[in-house]
């Protein structure tokens, strides 16, 4: 992997340079963290930086393959002097392959690409294969938090989780998926959705 900033890169997660696929040593990356969270597709990094600031005892890994988003996040990390973030500037699935089993206490998937055309639905991140990969790296009781402003994507995620043995939807009432999570800082994608009249959905799935 190219190290854009050595102190916040995730070593060993680029399959082209790590053919043995050795698990990442998360204890070495986050020596004093009480838990480790992952954000898949962090965009410009607003949410990732906000979570790291609010939770200094948590180690956060952010995945984003768009270089502009990575650059914005790196600038914010340097500006705020955050030492509890590591960046993987590649596909999240490569990272999941080298993440130890039951290592994560929370995973965020915020406003993922909806791939609206039916023939592209197989590209949506919430899929049986990716839920299998997440189930392996999330410990029992860990949360997968999904935010989307696309109703069809919300239905897609709910159906995929419903058919997966390791995940269950935690909502008990409408407010549970209509109300942002505690401490939610919002994202620029959410702000755009609200401006354009779309309603965000906040889904929480628990790892069995």
CSV table of C-alpha atoms in Angstrom, one decimal:
chain,number,residue,atom,x,y,z
A,1,UNK,CA,0.0,0.0,0.0
A,2,UNK,CA,1.1,3.5,-0.7
A,3,UNK,CA,1.5,5.3,2.6
A,4,UNK,CA,-0.1,8.8,2.2
A,5,UNK,CA,0.8,9.5,5.9
A,6,UNK,CA,2.7,6.7,7.6
A,7,UNK,CA,1.2,7.4,11.1
A,8,UNK,CA,-2.3,6.7,9.9
A,9,UNK,CA,-2.0,4.1,7.2
A,10,UNK,CA,-3.2,0.5,7.7
A,11,UNK,CA,-0.2,-1.8,6.8
A,12,UNK,CA,-0.6,-5.1,5.1
A,13,UNK,CA,-4.1,-4.6,3.7
A,14,UNK,CA,-3.2,-4.2,0.0
A,15,UNK,CA,-3.4,-7.7,-1.6
A,16,UNK,CA,-1.0,-6.7,-4.3
A,17,UNK,CA,1.7,-6.1,-1.8
A,18,UNK,CA,0.6,-8.7,0.8
A,19,UNK,CA,0.0,-12.0,-1.0
A,20,UNK,CA,0.1,-14.0,2.2
A,21,UNK,CA,-2.9,-12.1,3.5
A,22,UNK,CA,-1.6,-12.0,7.0
A,23,UNK,CA,-4.0,-10.6,9.6
A,24,UNK,CA,-3.5,-7.0,10.6
A,25,UNK,CA,-2.0,-6.5,14.1
A,26,UNK,CA,-4.7,-4.2,15.5
A,27,UNK,CA,-3.1,-4.1,19.0
A,28,UNK,CA,0.0,-2.6,17.4
A,29,UNK,CA,-2.2,0.0,15.5
A,30,UNK,CA,-4.2,0.9,18.6
A,31,UNK,CA,-2.2,-0.1,21.7
A,32,UNK,CA,-4.5,1.5,24.2
A,33,UNK,CA,-7.9,1.4,22.5
A,34,UNK,CA,-10.8,-0.2,24.4
A,35,UNK,CA,-12.6,-1.0,21.2
A,36,UNK,CA,-12.1,-0.7,17.4
A,37,UNK,CA,-14.7,0.6,15.0
A,38,UNK,CA,-14.7,0.6,11.2
A,39,UNK,CA,-16.3,3.1,8.7
A,40,UNK,CA,-16.7,1.9,5.2
A,41,UNK,CA,-16.7,4.6,2.6
A,42,UNK,CA,-16.1,7.7,4.8
A,43,UNK,CA,-16.5,10.3,2.0
A,44,UNK,CA,-14.8,13.5,3.2
A,45,UNK,CA,-14.3,12.0,6.7
A,46,UNK,CA,-16.7,14.3,8.6
A,47,UNK,CA,-18.3,11.5,10.5
A,48,UNK,CA,-15.0,9.6,11.1
A,49,UNK,CA,-13.2,12.6,12.5
A,50,UNK,CA,-16.2,13.5,14.7
A,51,UNK,CA,-16.3,10.0,16.1
A,52,UNK,CA,-12.6,10.0,16.8
A,53,UNK,CA,-12.8,13.4,18.5
A,54,UNK,CA,-15.8,12.3,20.7
A,55,UNK,CA,-14.3,8.9,21.5
A,56,UNK,CA,-10.5,9.2,22.1
A,57,UNK,CA,-10.4,5.7,23.7
A,58,UNK,CA,-11.7,4.1,20.5
A,59,UNK,CA,-9.5,3.1,17.5
A,60,UNK,CA,-11.2,4.0,14.2
A,61,UNK,CA,-10.4,2.6,10.8
A,62,UNK,CA,-11.7,4.4,7.8
A,63,UNK,CA,-12.0,2.9,4.3
A,64,UNK,CA,-12.3,5.2,1.2
A,65,UNK,CA,-10.9,4.6,-2.2
A,66,UNK,CA,-11.6,8.1,-3.7
A,67,UNK,CA,-8.4,10.1,-3.3
A,68,UNK,CA,-10.2,13.5,-2.8
A,69,UNK,CA,-12.0,12.1,0.2
A,70,UNK,CA,-8.9,10.6,1.6
A,71,UNK,CA,-7.0,13.9,1.2
A,72,UNK,CA,-9.8,15.8,3.0
A,73,UNK,CA,-9.8,13.4,5.9
A,74,UNK,CA,-6.0,13.4,6.2
A,75,UNK,CA,-6.1,17.2,6.4
A,76,UNK,CA,-8.7,17.1,9.2
A,77,UNK,CA,-6.8,14.5,11.1
A,78,UNK,CA,-3.6,16.5,10.9
A,79,UNK,CA,-5.4,19.7,11.8
A,80,UNK,CA,-7.1,18.2,14.9
A,81,UNK,CA,-4.1,16.2,16.0
A,82,UNK,CA,-6.0,12.9,16.1
A,83,UNK,CA,-4.0,9.8,16.9
A,84,UNK,CA,-6.8,7.2,17.0
A,85,UNK,CA,-7.6,7.0,13.2
A,86,UNK,CA,-6.0,4.7,10.6
A,87,UNK,CA,-6.9,5.0,6.9
A,88,UNK,CA,-7.2,2.3,4.3
A,89,UNK,CA,-7.3,4.1,1.0
A,90,UNK,CA,-8.5,1.0,-0.9
A,91,UNK,CA,-11.6,-1.2,-1.2
A,92,UNK,CA,-13.1,-2.2,2.2
A,93,UNK,CA,-13.4,-5.8,1.1
A,94,UNK,CA,-9.6,-6.1,0.9
A,95,UNK,CA,-9.3,-4.8,4.5
A,96,UNK,CA,-12.0,-7.2,5.8
A,97,UNK,CA,-9.9,-10.1,4.4
A,98,UNK,CA,-7.0,-9.2,6.7
A,99,UNK,CA,-9.0,-8.2,9.8
A,100,UNK,CA,-8.8,-10.6,12.7
A,101,UNK,CA,-11.9,-12.5,13.7
A,102,UNK,CA,-14.3,-10.9,16.2
A,103,UNK,CA,-12.1,-7.8,16.2
A,104,UNK,CA,-14.7,-5.0,15.7
A,105,UNK,CA,-17.3,-3.6,18.0
A,106,UNK,CA,-19.0,-1.4,15.5
A,107,UNK,CA,-19.2,-0.9,11.7
A,108,UNK,CA,-20.6,2.2,9.9
A,109,UNK,CA,-21.9,2.2,6.3
A,110,UNK,CA,-23.1,5.7,5.7
A,111,UNK,CA,-24.9,6.7,2.5
A,112,UNK,CA,-23.4,4.0,0.4
A,113,UNK,CA,-23.7,4.1,-3.4
A,114,UNK,CA,-27.3,3.0,-4.0
A,115,UNK,CA,-26.7,1.5,-7.5
A,116,UNK,CA,-30.3,2.4,-8.4
A,117,UNK,CA,-30.5,0.4,-11.6
A,118,UNK,CA,-31.8,-3.2,-11.1
A,119,UNK,CA,-29.0,-4.7,-13.1
A,120,UNK,CA,-26.5,-3.0,-10.7
A,121,UNK,CA,-28.1,-4.2,-7.5
A,122,UNK,CA,-25.5,-6.9,-7.2
A,123,UNK,CA,-22.9,-4.2,-6.7
A,124,UNK,CA,-24.5,-2.9,-3.5
A,125,UNK,CA,-22.3,-3.3,-0.5
A,126,UNK,CA,-25.0,-4.9,1.7
A,127,UNK,CA,-25.0,-8.4,0.2
A,128,UNK,CA,-24.8,-12.0,1.5
A,129,UNK,CA,-21.1,-12.2,0.8
A,130,UNK,CA,-20.2,-9.0,2.5
A,131,UNK,CA,-22.4,-9.7,5.5
A,132,UNK,CA,-20.5,-13.0,5.8
A,133,UNK,CA,-17.3,-11.1,5.8
A,134,UNK,CA,-18.6,-8.6,8.4
A,135,UNK,CA,-19.9,-11.4,10.6
A,136,UNK,CA,-16.5,-12.9,10.7
A,137,UNK,CA,-14.7,-9.7,11.9
A,138,UNK,CA,-17.5,-8.4,14.2
A,139,UNK,CA,-17.8,-9.8,17.7
A,140,UNK,CA,-21.1,-11.0,19.1
A,141,UNK,CA,-23.2,-8.0,20.1
A,142,UNK,CA,-21.4,-5.6,17.7
A,143,UNK,CA,-23.5,-3.2,15.7
A,144,UNK,CA,-23.6,-2.6,12.0
A,145,UNK,CA,-25.0,0.9,11.5
A,146,UNK,CA,-26.4,1.8,8.0
A,147,UNK,CA,-27.6,5.2,7.0
A,148,UNK,CA,-29.3,5.8,3.7
A,149,UNK,CA,-31.7,8.3,2.1
A,150,UNK,CA,-32.8,5.8,-0.6
A,151,UNK,CA,-35.9,3.8,0.5
A,152,UNK,CA,-35.1,1.0,-1.9
A,153,UNK,CA,-31.6,0.6,-0.4
A,154,UNK,CA,-33.1,0.5,3.1
A,155,UNK,CA,-35.5,-2.3,2.0
A,156,UNK,CA,-32.6,-4.0,0.3
A,157,UNK,CA,-30.5,-3.9,3.5
A,158,UNK,CA,-33.4,-5.1,5.7
A,159,UNK,CA,-34.1,-8.0,3.4
A,160,UNK,CA,-30.4,-9.0,3.2
A,161,UNK,CA,-30.0,-8.9,7.0
A,162,UNK,CA,-33.3,-10.7,7.5
A,163,UNK,CA,-32.0,-13.6,5.5
A,164,UNK,CA,-28.6,-13.7,7.2
A,165,UNK,CA,-28.3,-15.8,10.3
A,166,UNK,CA,-25.8,-13.6,12.1
A,167,UNK,CA,-27.6,-10.2,11.9
A,168,UNK,CA,-30.8,-9.0,13.3
A,169,UNK,CA,-32.5,-5.6,13.0
A,170,UNK,CA,-32.8,-3.9,16.4
A,171,UNK,CA,-35.7,-1.5,15.7
A,172,UNK,CA,-38.8,-1.8,17.8
A,173,UNK,CA,-40.6,1.3,16.7
A,174,UNK,CA,-40.5,3.8,13.8
A,175,UNK,CA,-38.5,6.3,15.8
A,176,UNK,CA,-35.7,3.8,16.0
A,177,UNK,CA,-35.0,4.1,12.3
A,178,UNK,CA,-36.2,7.7,11.7
A,179,UNK,CA,-34.1,9.3,14.4
A,180,UNK,CA,-30.3,9.8,14.1
A,181,UNK,CA,-28.1,7.9,16.6
A,182,UNK,CA,-27.0,9.7,19.8
A,183,UNK,CA,-24.1,12.0,19.0
A,184,UNK,CA,-24.7,11.9,15.3
A,185,UNK,CA,-22.8,14.7,13.6
A,186,UNK,CA,-24.4,14.3,10.2
A,187,UNK,CA,-22.5,14.2,6.9
A,188,UNK,CA,-22.4,16.3,3.8
A,189,UNK,CA,-24.3,13.6,1.9
A,190,UNK,CA,-27.1,13.7,4.4
A,191,UNK,CA,-27.2,17.5,4.2
A,192,UNK,CA,-27.7,17.2,0.5
A,193,UNK,CA,-30.4,14.6,0.9
A,194,UNK,CA,-32.3,16.8,3.3
A,195,UNK,CA,-32.0,19.8,1.0
A,196,UNK,CA,-33.4,17.8,-1.8
A,197,UNK,CA,-36.3,16.5,0.3
A,198,UNK,CA,-35.2,12.9,0.9
A,199,UNK,CA,-35.7,11.3,4.3
A,200,UNK,CA,-32.7,9.5,5.9
A,201,UNK,CA,-33.1,6.0,7.4
A,202,UNK,CA,-30.9,4.9,10.3
A,203,UNK,CA,-30.7,1.2,10.5
A,204,UNK,CA,-28.9,-0.8,13.3
A,205,UNK,CA,-28.2,-4.5,12.9
A,206,UNK,CA,-26.8,-6.5,15.8
A,207,UNK,CA,-24.3,-9.3,15.3
A,208,UNK,CA,-25.6,-12.4,16.9
